[in-house]
């Protein structure tokens, strides 16, 4: 058989890591539509509706206050346990929800993604943004207690670092979305990862200062090896800054907060690259 000489070779001009940023910028209406869909679907056919956004952190805070704060003695020093735990719970919930919900992007939306083309990054971005709706409900709930404790002079001392609130929230959402995209990319082939996400996030919460005050623990004294290891958890410095800004408790370690931001950017970039690569072949394995 004679060898054929091809004169024209057709191939994709897109790299494996092309993230289609231009296409993404044209999908603002689609992102808003998906944000609304995600929020409505979350509370559809529930009796209490969006009230669950407040009920869940409220009872979590009560449990933390009773068992960790009063019984175990791991509560905050100088501020009421309830507002201390509530502040940590709502910012942790924002991060955790962004991570867990984004991690289901490919497996949970295969029906849509397999039929309609649009920049796939729209899905994790809209999922992360939708978590802010529940967060702002919880945040307003926290502010009510904050005002009460300010009026009763309970030791709560907000600072001008409150201005950093948008920075903190964006960081936690981007960090959660980054990890979620990494997991979503891997679960297209390794379904076992989906089984351990919720369990892993629960364990992670106990490695973060959500249920206890790290600054009242002598084992986590500033400058110790355990302190340095603990602060390398990118969520820890963000929670500390949030609490210091609104409650005046704890301290801000700017070095580790900077490292936390660097980690966030790196994780988000890795997640976006892995997600962009996986979107081209995920339908073969999902």
PDB file of C-alpha atoms in Angstrom:
ATOM      1  CA  UNK A   1       0.000   0.000   0.000  1.00  0.00           C
ATOM      2  CA  UNK A   2       1.429   3.363  -1.002  1.00  0.00           C
ATOM      3  CA  UNK A   3       2.035   5.891   1.734  1.00  0.00           C
ATOM      4  CA  UNK A   4      -0.392   8.813   1.709  1.00  0.00           C
ATOM      5  CA  UNK A   5       0.996  12.325   1.877  1.00  0.00           C
ATOM      6  CA  UNK A   6      -1.375  14.657   3.696  1.00  0.00           C
ATOM      7  CA  UNK A   7      -1.384  18.265   2.540  1.00  0.00           C
ATOM      8  CA  UNK A   8      -3.769  19.582   5.208  1.00  0.00           C
ATOM      9  CA  UNK A   9      -3.765  18.635   8.854  1.00  0.00           C
ATOM     10  CA  UNK A  10      -6.731  19.738  10.966  1.00  0.00           C
ATOM     11  CA  UNK A  11      -6.072  20.083  14.665  1.00  0.00           C
ATOM     12  CA  UNK A  12      -7.271  22.149  17.600  1.00  0.00           C
ATOM     13  CA  UNK A  13      -5.441  25.411  18.123  1.00  0.00           C
ATOM     14  CA  UNK A  14      -6.285  25.359  21.803  1.00  0.00           C
ATOM     15  CA  UNK A  15      -3.810  24.202  24.376  1.00  0.00           C
ATOM     16  CA  UNK A  16      -4.725  21.670  27.017  1.00  0.00           C
ATOM     17  CA  UNK A  17      -4.922  24.486  29.555  1.00  0.00           C
ATOM     18  CA  UNK A  18      -6.929  27.052  27.569  1.00  0.00           C
ATOM     19  CA  UNK A  19      -9.381  28.548  30.084  1.00  0.00           C
ATOM     20  CA  UNK A  20     -11.432  30.642  27.619  1.00  0.00           C
ATOM     21  CA  UNK A  21     -11.373  33.831  29.703  1.00  0.00           C
ATOM     22  CA  UNK A  22     -12.891  35.835  26.826  1.00  0.00           C
ATOM     23  CA  UNK A  23     -15.856  33.495  26.629  1.00  0.00           C
ATOM     24  CA  UNK A  24     -16.214  33.629  30.396  1.00  0.00           C
ATOM     25  CA  UNK A  25     -16.507  37.428  30.361  1.00  0.00           C
ATOM     26  CA  UNK A  26     -19.516  37.151  28.023  1.00  0.00           C
ATOM     27  CA  UNK A  27     -21.436  34.825  30.328  1.00  0.00           C
ATOM     28  CA  UNK A  28     -22.459  37.237  33.101  1.00  0.00           C
ATOM     29  CA  UNK A  29     -26.161  36.636  32.539  1.00  0.00           C
ATOM     30  CA  UNK A  30     -25.647  32.873  32.545  1.00  0.00           C
ATOM     31  CA  UNK A  31     -23.682  33.086  35.796  1.00  0.00           C
ATOM     32  CA  UNK A  32     -26.480  35.088  37.449  1.00  0.00           C
ATOM     33  CA  UNK A  33     -29.060  32.612  36.153  1.00  0.00           C
ATOM     34  CA  UNK A  34     -27.102  29.663  37.576  1.00  0.00           C
ATOM     35  CA  UNK A  35     -26.605  31.476  40.899  1.00  0.00           C
ATOM     36  CA  UNK A  36     -30.364  31.920  41.177  1.00  0.00           C
ATOM     37  CA  UNK A  37     -30.987  28.304  40.138  1.00  0.00           C
ATOM     38  CA  UNK A  38     -28.542  26.976  42.740  1.00  0.00           C
ATOM     39  CA  UNK A  39     -30.011  29.045  45.569  1.00  0.00           C
ATOM     40  CA  UNK A  40     -33.642  28.288  44.685  1.00  0.00           C
ATOM     41  CA  UNK A  41     -32.960  24.558  44.256  1.00  0.00           C
ATOM     42  CA  UNK A  42     -31.236  24.409  47.636  1.00  0.00           C
ATOM     43  CA  UNK A  43     -34.323  25.488  49.579  1.00  0.00           C
ATOM     44  CA  UNK A  44     -37.051  24.357  47.178  1.00  0.00           C
ATOM     45  CA  UNK A  45     -39.848  22.317  48.804  1.00  0.00           C
ATOM     46  CA  UNK A  46     -38.528  23.038  52.308  1.00  0.00           C
ATOM     47  CA  UNK A  47     -40.940  24.369  54.917  1.00  0.00           C
ATOM     48  CA  UNK A  48     -38.554  26.920  56.418  1.00  0.00           C
ATOM     49  CA  UNK A  49     -36.787  27.877  53.191  1.00  0.00           C
ATOM     50  CA  UNK A  50     -33.821  30.271  53.555  1.00  0.00           C
ATOM     51  CA  UNK A  51     -34.310  30.235  57.333  1.00  0.00           C
ATOM     52  CA  UNK A  52     -32.165  27.093  57.268  1.00  0.00           C
ATOM     53  CA  UNK A  53     -29.233  29.358  56.460  1.00  0.00           C
ATOM     54  CA  UNK A  54     -29.580  30.717  60.008  1.00  0.00           C
ATOM     55  CA  UNK A  55     -30.829  27.604  61.804  1.00  0.00           C
ATOM     56  CA  UNK A  56     -27.814  25.440  60.932  1.00  0.00           C
ATOM     57  CA  UNK A  57     -25.060  27.830  62.142  1.00  0.00           C
ATOM     58  CA  UNK A  58     -27.176  28.779  65.170  1.00  0.00           C
ATOM     59  CA  UNK A  59     -27.440  25.229  66.499  1.00  0.00           C
ATOM     60  CA  UNK A  60     -23.831  24.497  65.547  1.00  0.00           C
ATOM     61  CA  UNK A  61     -22.816  27.533  67.597  1.00  0.00           C
ATOM     62  CA  UNK A  62     -24.954  26.398  70.535  1.00  0.00           C
ATOM     63  CA  UNK A  63     -23.285  22.962  70.504  1.00  0.00           C
ATOM     64  CA  UNK A  64     -19.815  24.514  70.315  1.00  0.00           C
ATOM     65  CA  UNK A  65     -20.645  26.935  73.133  1.00  0.00           C
ATOM     66  CA  UNK A  66     -21.941  24.224  75.453  1.00  0.00           C
ATOM     67  CA  UNK A  67     -19.504  21.392  74.795  1.00  0.00           C
ATOM     68  CA  UNK A  68     -16.313  23.119  73.666  1.00  0.00           C
ATOM     69  CA  UNK A  69     -16.766  26.428  75.468  1.00  0.00           C
ATOM     70  CA  UNK A  70     -18.301  25.456  78.813  1.00  0.00           C
ATOM     71  CA  UNK A  71     -17.585  21.758  79.337  1.00  0.00           C
ATOM     72  CA  UNK A  72     -14.170  21.428  77.646  1.00  0.00           C
ATOM     73  CA  UNK A  73     -13.055  24.954  78.509  1.00  0.00           C
ATOM     74  CA  UNK A  74     -11.877  25.738  74.976  1.00  0.00           C
ATOM     75  CA  UNK A  75     -13.840  28.951  74.640  1.00  0.00           C
ATOM     76  CA  UNK A  76     -12.626  32.454  73.922  1.00  0.00           C
ATOM     77  CA  UNK A  77     -10.959  34.695  76.463  1.00  0.00           C
ATOM     78  CA  UNK A  78     -12.490  38.152  76.855  1.00  0.00           C
ATOM     79  CA  UNK A  79     -15.521  37.797  74.574  1.00  0.00           C
ATOM     80  CA  UNK A  80     -18.767  35.794  74.889  1.00  0.00           C
ATOM     81  CA  UNK A  81     -18.445  32.249  73.606  1.00  0.00           C
ATOM     82  CA  UNK A  82     -21.570  32.491  71.470  1.00  0.00           C
ATOM     83  CA  UNK A  83     -20.396  35.353  69.237  1.00  0.00           C
ATOM     84  CA  UNK A  84     -16.902  33.846  69.125  1.00  0.00           C
ATOM     85  CA  UNK A  85     -18.154  30.516  67.789  1.00  0.00           C
ATOM     86  CA  UNK A  86     -20.778  32.081  65.525  1.00  0.00           C
ATOM     87  CA  UNK A  87     -18.193  34.279  63.793  1.00  0.00           C
ATOM     88  CA  UNK A  88     -15.934  31.302  63.145  1.00  0.00           C
ATOM     89  CA  UNK A  89     -18.785  29.060  62.045  1.00  0.00           C
ATOM     90  CA  UNK A  90     -20.179  31.341  59.340  1.00  0.00           C
ATOM     91  CA  UNK A  91     -16.839  32.042  57.638  1.00  0.00           C
ATOM     92  CA  UNK A  92     -15.884  28.372  57.831  1.00  0.00           C
ATOM     93  CA  UNK A  93     -19.266  27.438  56.340  1.00  0.00           C
ATOM     94  CA  UNK A  94     -18.642  29.786  53.406  1.00  0.00           C
ATOM     95  CA  UNK A  95     -15.322  28.098  52.679  1.00  0.00           C
ATOM     96  CA  UNK A  96     -16.627  24.558  53.237  1.00  0.00           C
ATOM     97  CA  UNK A  97     -19.709  25.060  51.045  1.00  0.00           C
ATOM     98  CA  UNK A  98     -17.655  26.541  48.214  1.00  0.00           C
ATOM     99  CA  UNK A  99     -15.374  23.507  48.366  1.00  0.00           C
ATOM    100  CA  UNK A 100     -17.982  20.758  48.665  1.00  0.00           C
ATOM    101  CA  UNK A 101     -20.466  22.188  46.157  1.00  0.00           C
ATOM    102  CA  UNK A 102     -17.776  22.944  43.570  1.00  0.00           C
ATOM    103  CA  UNK A 103     -16.326  19.451  43.935  1.00  0.00           C
ATOM    104  CA  UNK A 104     -19.540  18.048  42.365  1.00  0.00           C
ATOM    105  CA  UNK A 105     -19.339  20.211  39.236  1.00  0.00           C
ATOM    106  CA  UNK A 106     -18.657  17.484  36.667  1.00  0.00           C
ATOM    107  CA  UNK A 107     -20.546  14.600  38.250  1.00  0.00           C
ATOM    108  CA  UNK A 108     -23.537  16.689  39.326  1.00  0.00           C
ATOM    109  CA  UNK A 109     -23.978  18.638  36.088  1.00  0.00           C
ATOM    110  CA  UNK A 110     -23.067  16.018  33.488  1.00  0.00           C
ATOM    111  CA  UNK A 111     -26.524  16.263  31.922  1.00  0.00           C
ATOM    112  CA  UNK A 112     -26.175  19.975  31.185  1.00  0.00           C
ATOM    113  CA  UNK A 113     -22.489  19.938  30.319  1.00  0.00           C
ATOM    114  CA  UNK A 114     -22.959  17.097  27.857  1.00  0.00           C
ATOM    115  CA  UNK A 115     -25.659  18.884  25.844  1.00  0.00           C
ATOM    116  CA  UNK A 116     -24.875  22.605  25.851  1.00  0.00           C
ATOM    117  CA  UNK A 117     -21.586  24.365  25.265  1.00  0.00           C
ATOM    118  CA  UNK A 118     -20.500  27.299  27.398  1.00  0.00           C
ATOM    119  CA  UNK A 119     -17.241  28.013  29.246  1.00  0.00           C
ATOM    120  CA  UNK A 120     -17.175  25.284  31.885  1.00  0.00           C
ATOM    121  CA  UNK A 121     -15.616  27.581  34.491  1.00  0.00           C
ATOM    122  CA  UNK A 122     -19.029  29.249  34.656  1.00  0.00           C
ATOM    123  CA  UNK A 123     -20.260  26.325  36.783  1.00  0.00           C
ATOM    124  CA  UNK A 124     -17.773  26.506  39.704  1.00  0.00           C
ATOM    125  CA  UNK A 125     -17.833  30.318  39.658  1.00  0.00           C
ATOM    126  CA  UNK A 126     -21.634  30.469  39.857  1.00  0.00           C
ATOM    127  CA  UNK A 127     -21.633  27.792  42.554  1.00  0.00           C
ATOM    128  CA  UNK A 128     -19.165  29.761  44.681  1.00  0.00           C
ATOM    129  CA  UNK A 129     -21.057  33.037  44.204  1.00  0.00           C
ATOM    130  CA  UNK A 130     -24.342  31.401  45.212  1.00  0.00           C
ATOM    131  CA  UNK A 131     -22.842  30.517  48.598  1.00  0.00           C
ATOM    132  CA  UNK A 132     -22.574  34.228  49.386  1.00  0.00           C
ATOM    133  CA  UNK A 133     -26.370  34.549  49.496  1.00  0.00           C
ATOM    134  CA  UNK A 134     -26.600  32.162  52.449  1.00  0.00           C
ATOM    135  CA  UNK A 135     -23.508  33.727  53.982  1.00  0.00           C
ATOM    136  CA  UNK A 136     -24.958  37.249  53.963  1.00  0.00           C
ATOM    137  CA  UNK A 137     -28.076  35.965  55.722  1.00  0.00           C
ATOM    138  CA  UNK A 138     -25.836  34.408  58.373  1.00  0.00           C
ATOM    139  CA  UNK A 139     -23.674  37.527  58.500  1.00  0.00           C
ATOM    140  CA  UNK A 140     -26.718  39.727  59.196  1.00  0.00           C
ATOM    141  CA  UNK A 141     -27.677  37.275  61.946  1.00  0.00           C
ATOM    142  CA  UNK A 142     -24.202  37.616  63.482  1.00  0.00           C
ATOM    143  CA  UNK A 143     -24.356  41.421  63.308  1.00  0.00           C
ATOM    144  CA  UNK A 144     -27.549  41.375  65.397  1.00  0.00           C
ATOM    145  CA  UNK A 145     -25.711  39.590  68.206  1.00  0.00           C
ATOM    146  CA  UNK A 146     -22.672  41.809  67.715  1.00  0.00           C
ATOM    147  CA  UNK A 147     -24.790  44.931  68.261  1.00  0.00           C
ATOM    148  CA  UNK A 148     -26.342  43.338  71.351  1.00  0.00           C
ATOM    149  CA  UNK A 149     -22.941  42.552  72.864  1.00  0.00           C
ATOM    150  CA  UNK A 150     -21.720  46.063  72.049  1.00  0.00           C
ATOM    151  CA  UNK A 151     -24.706  47.595  73.825  1.00  0.00           C
ATOM    152  CA  UNK A 152     -24.226  45.363  76.878  1.00  0.00           C
ATOM    153  CA  UNK A 153     -20.466  46.082  76.933  1.00  0.00           C
ATOM    154  CA  UNK A 154     -19.564  42.373  76.825  1.00  0.00           C
ATOM    155  CA  UNK A 155     -15.945  42.905  75.773  1.00  0.00           C
ATOM    156  CA  UNK A 156     -16.465  42.883  72.016  1.00  0.00           C
ATOM    157  CA  UNK A 157     -14.243  45.527  70.395  1.00  0.00           C
ATOM    158  CA  UNK A 158     -14.517  45.828  66.595  1.00  0.00           C
ATOM    159  CA  UNK A 159     -11.605  47.478  64.799  1.00  0.00           C
ATOM    160  CA  UNK A 160     -11.003  49.279  61.510  1.00  0.00           C
ATOM    161  CA  UNK A 161      -9.827  45.919  60.129  1.00  0.00           C
ATOM    162  CA  UNK A 162     -13.518  45.358  59.405  1.00  0.00           C
ATOM    163  CA  UNK A 163     -12.666  47.054  56.110  1.00  0.00           C
ATOM    164  CA  UNK A 164     -10.785  43.867  55.195  1.00  0.00           C
ATOM    165  CA  UNK A 165     -13.998  41.821  55.303  1.00  0.00           C
ATOM    166  CA  UNK A 166     -14.469  41.647  51.492  1.00  0.00           C
ATOM    167  CA  UNK A 167     -10.834  40.582  51.103  1.00  0.00           C
ATOM    168  CA  UNK A 168     -11.243  37.796  53.673  1.00  0.00           C
ATOM    169  CA  UNK A 169     -14.486  36.515  52.168  1.00  0.00           C
ATOM    170  CA  UNK A 170     -13.190  36.541  48.603  1.00  0.00           C
ATOM    171  CA  UNK A 171     -10.083  34.672  49.724  1.00  0.00           C
ATOM    172  CA  UNK A 172     -12.061  31.924  51.462  1.00  0.00           C
ATOM    173  CA  UNK A 173     -14.434  31.557  48.504  1.00  0.00           C
ATOM    174  CA  UNK A 174     -11.589  31.398  45.978  1.00  0.00           C
ATOM    175  CA  UNK A 175      -9.661  28.948  48.172  1.00  0.00           C
ATOM    176  CA  UNK A 176     -12.694  26.689  48.533  1.00  0.00           C
ATOM    177  CA  UNK A 177     -13.452  26.917  44.820  1.00  0.00           C
ATOM    178  CA  UNK A 178      -9.820  26.105  43.985  1.00  0.00           C
ATOM    179  CA  UNK A 179      -9.797  22.956  46.096  1.00  0.00           C
ATOM    180  CA  UNK A 180     -13.258  22.090  44.771  1.00  0.00           C
ATOM    181  CA  UNK A 181     -12.096  22.318  41.147  1.00  0.00           C
ATOM    182  CA  UNK A 182      -9.094  20.109  41.910  1.00  0.00           C
ATOM    183  CA  UNK A 183     -11.343  17.481  43.496  1.00  0.00           C
ATOM    184  CA  UNK A 184     -13.940  17.797  40.723  1.00  0.00           C
ATOM    185  CA  UNK A 185     -11.239  17.192  38.111  1.00  0.00           C
ATOM    186  CA  UNK A 186      -9.955  14.119  39.921  1.00  0.00           C
ATOM    187  CA  UNK A 187     -13.387  12.613  40.638  1.00  0.00           C
ATOM    188  CA  UNK A 188     -14.075  12.230  36.914  1.00  0.00           C
ATOM    189  CA  UNK A 189     -11.708   9.235  37.100  1.00  0.00           C
ATOM    190  CA  UNK A 190     -11.423   8.490  40.812  1.00  0.00           C
ATOM    191  CA  UNK A 191     -14.944   8.380  42.257  1.00  0.00           C
ATOM    192  CA  UNK A 192     -13.660   7.402  45.703  1.00  0.00           C
ATOM    193  CA  UNK A 193     -12.638  11.008  46.273  1.00  0.00           C
ATOM    194  CA  UNK A 194     -16.282  12.087  46.230  1.00  0.00           C
ATOM    195  CA  UNK A 195     -16.922   9.763  49.176  1.00  0.00           C
ATOM    196  CA  UNK A 196     -14.319  11.402  51.402  1.00  0.00           C
ATOM    197  CA  UNK A 197     -14.971  15.093  50.660  1.00  0.00           C
ATOM    198  CA  UNK A 198     -17.550  15.687  53.407  1.00  0.00           C
ATOM    199  CA  UNK A 199     -15.569  13.608  55.884  1.00  0.00           C
ATOM    200  CA  UNK A 200     -12.348  15.402  54.970  1.00  0.00           C
ATOM    201  CA  UNK A 201     -13.926  18.848  55.315  1.00  0.00           C
ATOM    202  CA  UNK A 202     -15.256  17.910  58.763  1.00  0.00           C
ATOM    203  CA  UNK A 203     -11.782  16.849  59.874  1.00  0.00           C
ATOM    204  CA  UNK A 204     -10.328  20.038  58.413  1.00  0.00           C
ATOM    205  CA  UNK A 205     -12.657  22.132  60.586  1.00  0.00           C
ATOM    206  CA  UNK A 206     -11.031  20.674  63.703  1.00  0.00           C
ATOM    207  CA  UNK A 207      -7.625  21.611  62.314  1.00  0.00           C
ATOM    208  CA  UNK A 208      -8.857  25.206  62.089  1.00  0.00           C
ATOM    209  CA  UNK A 209      -9.771  27.625  64.926  1.00  0.00           C
ATOM    210  CA  UNK A 210     -13.518  27.161  64.540  1.00  0.00           C
ATOM    211  CA  UNK A 211     -14.437  25.226  67.688  1.00  0.00           C
ATOM    212  CA  UNK A 212     -11.725  26.595  69.987  1.00  0.00           C
ATOM    213  CA  UNK A 213      -9.587  29.649  70.673  1.00  0.00           C
ATOM    214  CA  UNK A 214      -6.057  28.840  69.506  1.00  0.00           C
ATOM    215  CA  UNK A 215      -4.593  31.839  71.345  1.00  0.00           C
ATOM    216  CA  UNK A 216      -5.653  30.487  74.745  1.00  0.00           C
ATOM    217  CA  UNK A 217      -3.860  27.186  74.163  1.00  0.00           C
ATOM    218  CA  UNK A 218      -0.297  27.079  75.496  1.00  0.00           C
ATOM    219  CA  UNK A 219       0.556  24.336  72.983  1.00  0.00           C
ATOM    220  CA  UNK A 220      -0.062  26.862  70.194  1.00  0.00           C
ATOM    221  CA  UNK A 221       2.001  29.690  71.663  1.00  0.00           C
ATOM    222  CA  UNK A 222       3.357  32.155  69.120  1.00  0.00           C
ATOM    223  CA  UNK A 223       6.690  31.065  67.652  1.00  0.00           C
ATOM    224  CA  UNK A 224       6.457  27.385  68.555  1.00  0.00           C
ATOM    225  CA  UNK A 225       6.823  24.702  65.896  1.00  0.00           C
ATOM    226  CA  UNK A 226       3.218  23.585  66.365  1.00  0.00           C
ATOM    227  CA  UNK A 227       2.044  27.184  65.945  1.00  0.00           C
ATOM    228  CA  UNK A 228       3.943  27.550  62.676  1.00  0.00           C
ATOM    229  CA  UNK A 229       2.563  24.267  61.332  1.00  0.00           C
ATOM    230  CA  UNK A 230      -0.957  25.183  62.438  1.00  0.00           C
ATOM    231  CA  UNK A 231      -0.791  28.604  60.788  1.00  0.00           C
ATOM    232  CA  UNK A 232       0.220  27.052  57.461  1.00  0.00           C
ATOM    233  CA  UNK A 233      -3.400  25.929  57.218  1.00  0.00           C
ATOM    234  CA  UNK A 234      -4.573  28.710  54.832  1.00  0.00           C
ATOM    235  CA  UNK A 235      -7.978  28.954  56.515  1.00  0.00           C
ATOM    236  CA  UNK A 236      -6.556  29.652  59.986  1.00  0.00           C
ATOM    237  CA  UNK A 237      -5.091  33.145  59.371  1.00  0.00           C
ATOM    238  CA  UNK A 238      -8.254  34.217  57.514  1.00  0.00           C
ATOM    239  CA  UNK A 239     -10.515  33.212  60.424  1.00  0.00           C
ATOM    240  CA  UNK A 240      -8.167  34.941  62.878  1.00  0.00           C
ATOM    241  CA  UNK A 241      -8.263  38.194  60.890  1.00  0.00           C
ATOM    242  CA  UNK A 242     -12.073  38.047  60.664  1.00  0.00           C
ATOM    243  CA  UNK A 243     -12.462  37.507  64.404  1.00  0.00           C
ATOM    244  CA  UNK A 244      -9.943  40.203  65.295  1.00  0.00           C
ATOM    245  CA  UNK A 245     -11.718  42.652  62.979  1.00  0.00           C
ATOM    246  CA  UNK A 246     -15.192  42.133  64.453  1.00  0.00           C
ATOM    247  CA  UNK A 247     -14.539  40.980  68.013  1.00  0.00           C
ATOM    248  CA  UNK A 248     -11.086  42.289  68.875  1.00  0.00           C
ATOM    249  CA  UNK A 249     -10.003  38.865  70.101  1.00  0.00           C
ATOM    250  CA  UNK A 250      -6.827  37.013  69.181  1.00  0.00           C
ATOM    251  CA  UNK A 251      -4.197  38.573  66.956  1.00  0.00           C
ATOM    252  CA  UNK A 252      -3.240  38.987  63.315  1.00  0.00           C
ATOM    253  CA  UNK A 253      -0.075  37.362  62.043  1.00  0.00           C
ATOM    254  CA  UNK A 254       0.513  39.242  58.800  1.00  0.00           C
ATOM    255  CA  UNK A 255       3.311  36.947  57.681  1.00  0.00           C
ATOM    256  CA  UNK A 256       1.115  33.865  57.751  1.00  0.00           C
ATOM    257  CA  UNK A 257      -1.845  35.776  56.340  1.00  0.00           C
ATOM    258  CA  UNK A 258       0.345  36.694  53.377  1.00  0.00           C
ATOM    259  CA  UNK A 259       1.369  33.041  53.025  1.00  0.00           C
ATOM    260  CA  UNK A 260      -2.314  32.128  53.215  1.00  0.00           C
ATOM    261  CA  UNK A 261      -3.062  34.425  50.272  1.00  0.00           C
ATOM    262  CA  UNK A 262      -0.171  33.021  48.254  1.00  0.00           C
ATOM    263  CA  UNK A 263      -1.496  29.518  48.928  1.00  0.00           C
ATOM    264  CA  UNK A 264      -4.964  30.628  47.831  1.00  0.00           C
ATOM    265  CA  UNK A 265      -3.699  32.003  44.515  1.00  0.00           C
ATOM    266  CA  UNK A 266      -1.611  28.888  43.821  1.00  0.00           C
ATOM    267  CA  UNK A 267      -4.489  26.520  44.664  1.00  0.00           C
ATOM    268  CA  UNK A 268      -6.918  28.533  42.522  1.00  0.00           C
ATOM    269  CA  UNK A 269      -4.556  28.509  39.529  1.00  0.00           C
ATOM    270  CA  UNK A 270      -3.866  24.783  39.853  1.00  0.00           C
ATOM    271  CA  UNK A 271      -7.591  24.125  40.218  1.00  0.00           C
ATOM    272  CA  UNK A 272      -8.461  26.220  37.160  1.00  0.00           C
ATOM    273  CA  UNK A 273      -5.782  24.525  35.045  1.00  0.00           C
ATOM    274  CA  UNK A 274      -6.806  21.017  36.106  1.00  0.00           C
ATOM    275  CA  UNK A 275     -10.470  21.875  35.596  1.00  0.00           C
ATOM    276  CA  UNK A 276      -9.780  23.299  32.139  1.00  0.00           C
ATOM    277  CA  UNK A 277      -7.861  20.186  31.150  1.00  0.00           C
ATOM    278  CA  UNK A 278     -10.474  17.779  32.528  1.00  0.00           C
ATOM    279  CA  UNK A 279     -13.436  19.521  30.876  1.00  0.00           C
ATOM    280  CA  UNK A 280     -12.255  18.318  27.462  1.00  0.00           C
ATOM    281  CA  UNK A 281     -12.458  14.621  28.326  1.00  0.00           C
ATOM    282  CA  UNK A 282     -14.727  14.306  31.376  1.00  0.00           C
ATOM    283  CA  UNK A 283     -17.728  13.042  29.362  1.00  0.00           C
ATOM    284  CA  UNK A 284     -15.752   9.900  28.535  1.00  0.00           C
ATOM    285  CA  UNK A 285     -15.540   8.904  32.198  1.00  0.00           C
ATOM    286  CA  UNK A 286     -18.506  10.519  33.975  1.00  0.00           C
TER     287      UNK A 286
END
